[in-house]
Short mmCIF file of N, CA and C in Angstrom, two decimals:
data_model
loop_
_atom_site.label_atom_id
_atom_site.label_comp_id
_atom_site.label_asym_id
_atom_site.label_seq_id
_atom_site.Cartn_x
_atom_site.Cartn_y
_atom_site.Cartn_z
N MET A 149 80.67 4.81 138.20
CA MET A 149 81.35 4.64 136.65
C MET A 149 81.26 6.71 136.60
N LEU A 150 82.24 6.67 136.14
CA LEU A 150 82.22 8.27 135.22
C LEU A 150 81.62 8.15 134.66
N CYS A 151 81.17 7.81 133.61
CA CYS A 151 80.03 7.97 132.63
C CYS A 151 78.65 8.57 132.98
N PHE A 152 78.23 8.23 133.91
CA PHE A 152 77.26 8.71 134.85
C PHE A 152 77.20 10.05 135.22
N GLN A 153 78.35 10.80 135.30
CA GLN A 153 78.90 11.93 136.06
C GLN A 153 78.65 12.96 135.27
N SER A 154 78.76 12.37 133.33
CA SER A 154 79.07 13.35 132.91
C SER A 154 77.67 13.65 131.94
N LYS A 155 77.26 14.93 130.86
CA LYS A 155 76.03 15.07 130.31
C LYS A 155 75.79 13.73 129.40
N PRO A 156 74.36 13.60 129.32
CA PRO A 156 73.95 12.62 128.07
C PRO A 156 74.65 12.86 126.76
N LYS A 157 75.07 13.77 126.18
CA LYS A 157 75.80 13.81 124.49
C LYS A 157 77.32 15.13 125.36
N ILE A 158 78.25 14.04 124.99
CA ILE A 158 79.21 14.78 125.40
C ILE A 158 79.93 14.96 123.85
N ASP A 159 80.81 15.11 123.56
CA ASP A 159 82.13 15.77 122.97
C ASP A 159 83.29 14.37 122.90
N PRO A 160 83.70 14.01 121.69
CA PRO A 160 84.71 13.03 121.71
C PRO A 160 85.81 13.34 122.92
N ALA A 161 86.35 14.89 122.90
CA ALA A 161 87.08 14.91 124.19
C ALA A 161 87.13 14.26 125.32
N HIS A 162 85.99 14.41 125.51
CA HIS A 162 85.21 14.05 127.05
C HIS A 162 85.31 12.18 126.77
N ALA A 163 84.46 12.15 125.90
CA ALA A 163 84.35 10.45 125.67
C ALA A 163 86.10 10.14 126.07
N VAL A 164 86.88 9.90 125.02
CA VAL A 164 87.98 9.87 125.34
C VAL A 164 89.02 10.19 127.42
N SER A 165 88.91 11.22 127.52
CA SER A 165 88.84 11.43 128.80
C SER A 165 88.32 10.90 129.73
N ILE A 166 86.93 9.92 129.80
CA ILE A 166 86.03 9.58 130.48
C ILE A 166 86.69 7.84 130.72
N GLY A 167 86.79 7.61 129.34
CA GLY A 167 87.36 6.04 129.27
C GLY A 167 88.51 6.00 129.73
N CYS A 168 89.66 6.93 129.49
CA CYS A 168 91.19 6.91 129.99
C CYS A 168 91.13 6.96 130.76
N VAL A 169 90.29 7.51 132.38
CA VAL A 169 90.02 7.64 133.61
C VAL A 169 89.51 6.10 134.28
N GLU A 170 88.81 5.62 133.28
CA GLU A 170 87.96 4.35 133.64
C GLU A 170 88.85 2.80 133.67
N VAL A 171 89.52 3.35 132.37
CA VAL A 171 90.76 2.59 132.43
C VAL A 171 91.61 1.86 133.27
N SER A 172 92.00 2.69 133.83
CA SER A 172 93.00 3.61 134.61
C SER A 172 92.63 2.84 136.22
N PHE A 173 91.28 2.64 136.05
CA PHE A 173 90.69 2.41 137.29
C PHE A 173 90.54 0.77 137.39
N LYS A 174 89.74 0.08 136.26
CA LYS A 174 90.05 -0.90 135.97
C LYS A 174 91.32 -1.89 135.69
N CYS A 175 92.04 -1.56 135.45
CA CYS A 175 93.86 -2.09 135.22
C CYS A 175 95.04 -1.77 136.13
N HIS A 176 94.31 -0.67 137.14
CA HIS A 176 95.19 -0.19 138.16
C HIS A 176 96.98 -0.21 137.72
N ALA A 177 96.14 1.12 136.75
CA ALA A 177 97.79 1.86 135.82
C ALA A 177 98.28 2.71 137.02
N ALA A 178 99.80 2.49 137.05
CA ALA A 178 100.77 3.37 137.64
C ALA A 178 100.73 4.69 137.70
N ALA A 179 100.47 5.58 136.27
CA ALA A 179 100.60 6.44 135.79
C ALA A 179 99.63 6.36 134.40
N ILE A 180 98.98 7.45 134.05
CA ILE A 180 98.68 7.91 133.07
C ILE A 180 99.41 9.13 131.82
N ILE A 181 100.74 8.60 130.98
CA ILE A 181 100.98 9.69 130.15
C ILE A 181 100.39 10.07 128.86
N VAL A 182 100.09 11.46 129.29
CA VAL A 182 99.57 12.36 128.28
C VAL A 182 100.71 13.05 127.27
N ILE A 183 100.30 12.95 126.09
CA ILE A 183 101.62 14.18 124.87
C ILE A 183 100.83 15.04 124.67
N THR A 184 101.18 16.04 125.46
CA THR A 184 99.47 17.15 124.48
C THR A 184 100.73 18.56 124.33
N THR A 185 100.20 19.58 123.66
CA THR A 185 100.39 20.71 123.32
C THR A 185 99.74 21.83 123.98
N SER A 186 98.53 22.00 124.61
CA SER A 186 97.90 23.03 124.94
C SER A 186 97.90 22.77 126.27
N GLY A 187 97.38 21.21 126.72
CA GLY A 187 97.26 20.77 127.52
C GLY A 187 96.29 20.33 127.93
N LEU A 188 95.19 20.48 126.52
CA LEU A 188 93.68 20.14 127.29
C LEU A 188 93.38 19.06 127.32
N LEU A 189 93.73 18.01 126.84
CA LEU A 189 93.87 16.49 127.31
C LEU A 189 94.06 16.15 128.62
N ALA A 190 95.28 16.90 129.09
CA ALA A 190 95.41 16.63 130.42
C ALA A 190 94.65 17.16 131.63
N GLN A 191 94.60 18.27 131.07
CA GLN A 191 93.01 18.79 132.22
C GLN A 191 91.47 18.16 132.24
N LEU A 192 90.97 17.40 130.90
CA LEU A 192 90.03 16.97 130.55
C LEU A 192 89.64 15.61 131.42
N ILE A 193 91.07 14.95 131.46
CA ILE A 193 91.51 13.58 132.04
C ILE A 193 91.61 13.96 133.73
N ALA A 194 92.06 15.27 134.48
CA ALA A 194 92.32 15.42 135.10
C ALA A 194 91.16 15.58 135.70
N ARG A 195 89.90 15.69 135.26
CA ARG A 195 88.70 16.69 135.54
C ARG A 195 87.83 15.50 136.15
N TYR A 196 88.29 14.46 135.35
CA TYR A 196 87.19 13.16 135.89
C TYR A 196 88.09 12.42 137.18
N ARG A 197 89.42 13.16 137.51
CA ARG A 197 89.97 12.59 139.11
C ARG A 197 89.95 11.49 138.81
N PRO A 198 91.64 10.75 137.83
CA PRO A 198 92.03 9.76 138.10
C PRO A 198 93.00 9.20 139.52
N ARG A 199 92.90 7.81 139.46
CA ARG A 199 93.27 7.68 141.56
C ARG A 199 95.06 7.82 141.57
N ARG A 200 95.86 8.26 139.73
CA ARG A 200 97.02 7.62 139.88
C ARG A 200 97.70 9.44 139.16
N PRO A 201 98.94 9.34 138.82
CA PRO A 201 99.60 10.46 138.42
C PRO A 201 99.41 10.62 136.79
N VAL A 202 98.93 11.45 136.24
CA VAL A 202 99.02 12.01 134.97
C VAL A 202 100.05 13.00 134.98
N LEU A 203 101.26 12.45 133.82
CA LEU A 203 102.28 13.24 133.67
C LEU A 203 102.17 13.65 132.57
N ALA A 204 101.88 15.00 131.93
CA ALA A 204 101.48 15.62 130.60
C ALA A 204 102.87 16.62 129.87
N ILE A 205 103.09 15.51 129.05
CA ILE A 205 104.58 16.31 128.55
C ILE A 205 104.30 17.13 127.79
N VAL A 206 104.55 18.20 127.76
CA VAL A 206 104.38 20.18 126.79
C VAL A 206 105.72 20.16 126.22
N ARG A 207 105.85 21.00 125.38
CA ARG A 207 106.72 21.31 124.45
C ARG A 207 106.84 22.71 125.38
N HIS A 208 105.80 24.05 125.74
CA HIS A 208 105.85 25.64 126.21
C HIS A 208 105.78 25.50 127.66
N GLY A 209 106.35 25.79 128.04
CA GLY A 209 106.57 26.58 129.09
C GLY A 209 105.17 27.11 129.77
N LYS A 210 104.46 27.95 128.96
CA LYS A 210 103.20 28.64 129.35
C LYS A 210 102.14 27.06 129.30
N SER A 211 101.74 26.62 128.87
CA SER A 211 101.33 25.17 128.66
C SER A 211 101.20 24.32 130.40
N ALA A 212 102.67 23.84 130.13
CA ALA A 212 103.28 23.36 131.60
C ALA A 212 102.87 24.08 132.70
N ARG A 213 103.20 25.92 132.77
CA ARG A 213 102.56 26.08 133.98
C ARG A 213 100.85 26.48 134.23
N LYS A 214 99.82 26.13 133.04
CA LYS A 214 98.62 26.06 133.10
C LYS A 214 98.36 24.96 133.65
N LEU A 215 99.06 23.71 133.37
CA LEU A 215 98.95 22.61 134.09
C LEU A 215 99.26 21.76 135.28
N SER A 216 100.08 23.34 135.72
CA SER A 216 100.54 23.29 137.15
C SER A 216 99.26 23.42 138.03
N VAL A 217 98.38 23.99 138.05
CA VAL A 217 97.06 23.75 138.72
C VAL A 217 96.17 22.85 139.16
N TRP A 218 96.39 21.81 138.12
CA TRP A 218 95.28 20.75 138.17
C TRP A 218 96.35 19.64 139.10
N ARG A 219 95.18 19.06 139.49
CA ARG A 219 94.89 18.28 141.15
C ARG A 219 95.80 17.23 140.14
N ASN A 220 96.63 16.49 140.89
CA ASN A 220 97.23 15.06 140.06
C ASN A 220 98.04 14.71 138.57
N VAL A 221 98.21 16.46 138.12
CA VAL A 221 98.73 16.70 136.62
C VAL A 221 99.98 17.01 137.18
N ILE A 222 101.33 16.70 136.69
CA ILE A 222 102.43 16.69 136.52
C ILE A 222 102.90 17.24 135.23
N ALA A 223 103.67 18.47 135.20
CA ALA A 223 103.35 18.91 133.93
C ALA A 223 104.83 18.49 133.52
N LEU A 224 105.47 18.26 132.34
CA LEU A 224 107.06 18.43 132.34
C LEU A 224 107.12 18.94 130.94
N GLN A 225 107.99 19.50 130.42
CA GLN A 225 108.56 20.14 129.84
C GLN A 225 109.87 19.60 129.14
N TYR A 226 109.05 19.30 127.79
CA TYR A 226 110.30 18.32 127.33
C TYR A 226 110.79 19.29 125.94
N ILE A 227 112.32 19.86 125.97
CA ILE A 227 113.30 20.51 125.80
C ILE A 227 113.78 20.25 124.55
N ASP A 228 114.08 18.75 124.59
CA ASP A 228 114.98 18.37 123.07
C ASP A 228 115.02 18.67 121.81
N PRO A 229 115.24 18.68 120.81
CA PRO A 229 115.17 19.29 119.48
C PRO A 229 113.76 18.26 119.16
N ILE A 230 112.87 18.70 117.69
CA ILE A 230 111.77 18.13 117.88
C ILE A 230 112.49 17.05 116.27
N GLU A 231 111.69 15.72 116.45
CA GLU A 231 111.93 14.85 116.35
C GLU A 231 111.44 15.18 114.28
N ASN A 232 112.35 15.35 113.19
CA ASN A 232 111.41 14.89 111.72
C ASN A 232 109.71 13.82 111.93
N ILE A 233 110.36 12.63 112.21
CA ILE A 233 109.41 11.55 112.43
C ILE A 233 108.54 11.97 113.62
N TRP A 234 107.30 11.40 113.32
CA TRP A 234 106.12 11.78 114.37
C TRP A 234 105.97 10.66 115.57
N SER A 235 106.33 9.42 115.00
CA SER A 235 106.29 8.39 116.43
C SER A 235 108.02 8.39 116.77
N LYS A 236 108.73 8.78 116.07
CA LYS A 236 110.09 8.81 116.85
C LYS A 236 110.01 9.85 117.62
N GLU A 237 108.87 11.19 117.54
CA GLU A 237 108.70 12.44 119.22
C GLU A 237 108.09 11.84 119.51
N ILE A 238 107.11 11.08 119.48
CA ILE A 238 105.99 10.60 120.63
C ILE A 238 107.12 9.26 121.65
N GLU A 239 107.89 8.05 120.73
CA GLU A 239 108.22 8.06 121.60
C GLU A 239 109.67 8.31 122.65
N ASN A 240 110.79 9.80 122.16
CA ASN A 240 111.25 9.87 122.54
C ASN A 240 110.66 10.93 123.96
N ARG A 241 109.18 11.11 123.74
CA ARG A 241 108.78 11.97 124.57
C ARG A 241 108.02 10.97 125.79
N THR A 242 107.50 9.95 125.71
CA THR A 242 107.54 8.80 126.18
C THR A 242 108.27 8.34 127.00
N ARG A 243 109.51 8.03 126.61
CA ARG A 243 110.29 7.74 127.34
C ARG A 243 110.77 8.71 128.31
N PHE A 244 110.94 10.14 128.04
CA PHE A 244 111.52 11.20 128.94
C PHE A 244 110.28 10.56 129.99
N ALA A 245 109.17 10.95 130.03
CA ALA A 245 108.24 10.31 131.02
C ALA A 245 108.45 9.56 131.70
N MET A 246 108.68 8.59 130.70
CA MET A 246 108.90 7.03 131.92
C MET A 246 110.09 7.22 132.98
N ASP A 247 111.30 7.37 132.39
CA ASP A 247 112.51 8.18 133.10
C ASP A 247 111.95 9.27 134.35
N PHE A 248 111.18 10.13 134.35
CA PHE A 248 111.12 10.76 135.29
C PHE A 248 109.88 10.21 136.17
N GLY A 249 109.40 9.27 135.53
CA GLY A 249 108.44 8.75 136.95
C GLY A 249 109.19 7.71 137.59
N LYS A 250 110.23 6.72 136.89
CA LYS A 250 111.03 5.63 137.66
C LYS A 250 111.71 6.84 138.37
N ARG A 251 112.87 8.01 138.13
CA ARG A 251 113.58 8.59 139.31
C ARG A 251 112.61 8.94 140.57
N LYS A 252 111.16 9.47 140.58
CA LYS A 252 110.41 9.97 141.39
C LYS A 252 110.14 9.01 142.18
N GLY A 253 109.77 7.54 141.85
CA GLY A 253 109.38 6.23 142.30
C GLY A 253 108.02 6.68 142.06
N ILE A 254 107.46 6.97 140.59
CA ILE A 254 106.16 6.96 140.73
C ILE A 254 105.91 5.33 139.70
N LEU A 255 107.03 5.13 139.05
CA LEU A 255 106.77 3.81 138.15
C LEU A 255 107.78 2.50 138.44
N HIS A 256 107.51 1.46 138.58
CA HIS A 256 108.50 0.97 139.14
C HIS A 256 108.38 -0.60 138.20
N GLN A 257 109.37 -1.48 137.74
CA GLN A 257 109.58 -2.05 136.71
C GLN A 257 108.27 -3.08 136.90
N GLY A 258 107.52 -3.38 135.66
CA GLY A 258 106.38 -4.14 135.49
C GLY A 258 105.13 -3.38 135.64
N ASN A 259 104.85 -2.27 135.98
CA ASN A 259 103.29 -0.86 136.22
C ASN A 259 103.35 -1.35 134.83
N LEU A 260 101.96 -1.26 134.59
CA LEU A 260 101.22 -0.45 133.80
C LEU A 260 100.94 1.16 133.63
N VAL A 261 100.65 1.46 132.23
CA VAL A 261 101.28 2.46 132.22
C VAL A 261 100.08 3.04 131.02
N LEU A 262 99.30 3.65 131.21
CA LEU A 262 98.44 4.72 130.13
C LEU A 262 98.89 5.46 129.03
N HIS A 263 98.96 5.44 127.92
CA HIS A 263 99.76 6.68 126.95
C HIS A 263 98.50 7.13 126.17
N MET A 264 98.27 8.12 126.33
CA MET A 264 97.56 8.96 125.19
C MET A 264 98.10 10.37 124.69
N SER A 265 97.79 9.86 123.32
CA SER A 265 98.66 11.15 121.90
C SER A 265 97.68 10.99 120.72
N CYS A 266 98.10 12.08 119.99
CA CYS A 266 97.60 12.25 118.78
C CYS A 266 98.27 11.22 117.76
N SER A 267 97.64 10.56 116.87
CA SER A 267 98.53 9.61 115.81
C SER A 267 99.27 10.28 115.04
N LYS A 268 98.56 11.35 114.81
CA LYS A 268 99.34 12.46 113.73
C LYS A 268 99.95 13.97 114.35
N GLN A 269 100.41 14.58 113.81
CA GLN A 269 101.44 15.65 114.03
C GLN A 269 100.18 17.01 114.11
N ASN A 270 100.36 17.60 115.05
CA ASN A 270 99.76 18.73 115.08
C ASN A 270 97.79 18.69 114.82
N ALA A 271 96.79 17.31 115.31
CA ALA A 271 95.74 16.78 115.32
C ALA A 271 95.41 16.54 116.46
N GLY A 272 95.52 17.98 117.12
CA GLY A 272 94.76 17.87 119.03
C GLY A 272 93.54 18.49 118.95
N LEU A 273 93.18 18.56 120.22
CA LEU A 273 92.04 18.89 120.51
C LEU A 273 91.42 20.80 120.64
N THR A 274 92.80 21.42 120.58
CA THR A 274 92.62 22.95 120.24
C THR A 274 92.33 23.45 119.21
N PRO A 275 91.07 23.73 119.14
CA PRO A 275 90.72 24.32 117.71
C PRO A 275 91.45 25.46 116.96
#
């Protein structure tokens, strides 16, 4: 189990990342979709070596370039206009990642996908 590989006391971001990777192992998820601004959550998830690709949706090219060096992370820059309603923005970015996954053969009809994002806008891991 991944929880034995980390220090005894860990911060919530690492706990969420470990949980995400362990759930992906147990449910045989086809991919992990991460909506992130800085890319930190995608990096933390990649640190625990998921068996499936991490599709990280970012808005900034700098964040996408930083993620390109991480194993098993596919950084996707989302450039459509920002929606005023956060839930609609999340839905659009998720659809963007799923369409990419289908085009590249990562995702198929009926596959299970894990989705990681903040429930509120501007409430991420970066201080």
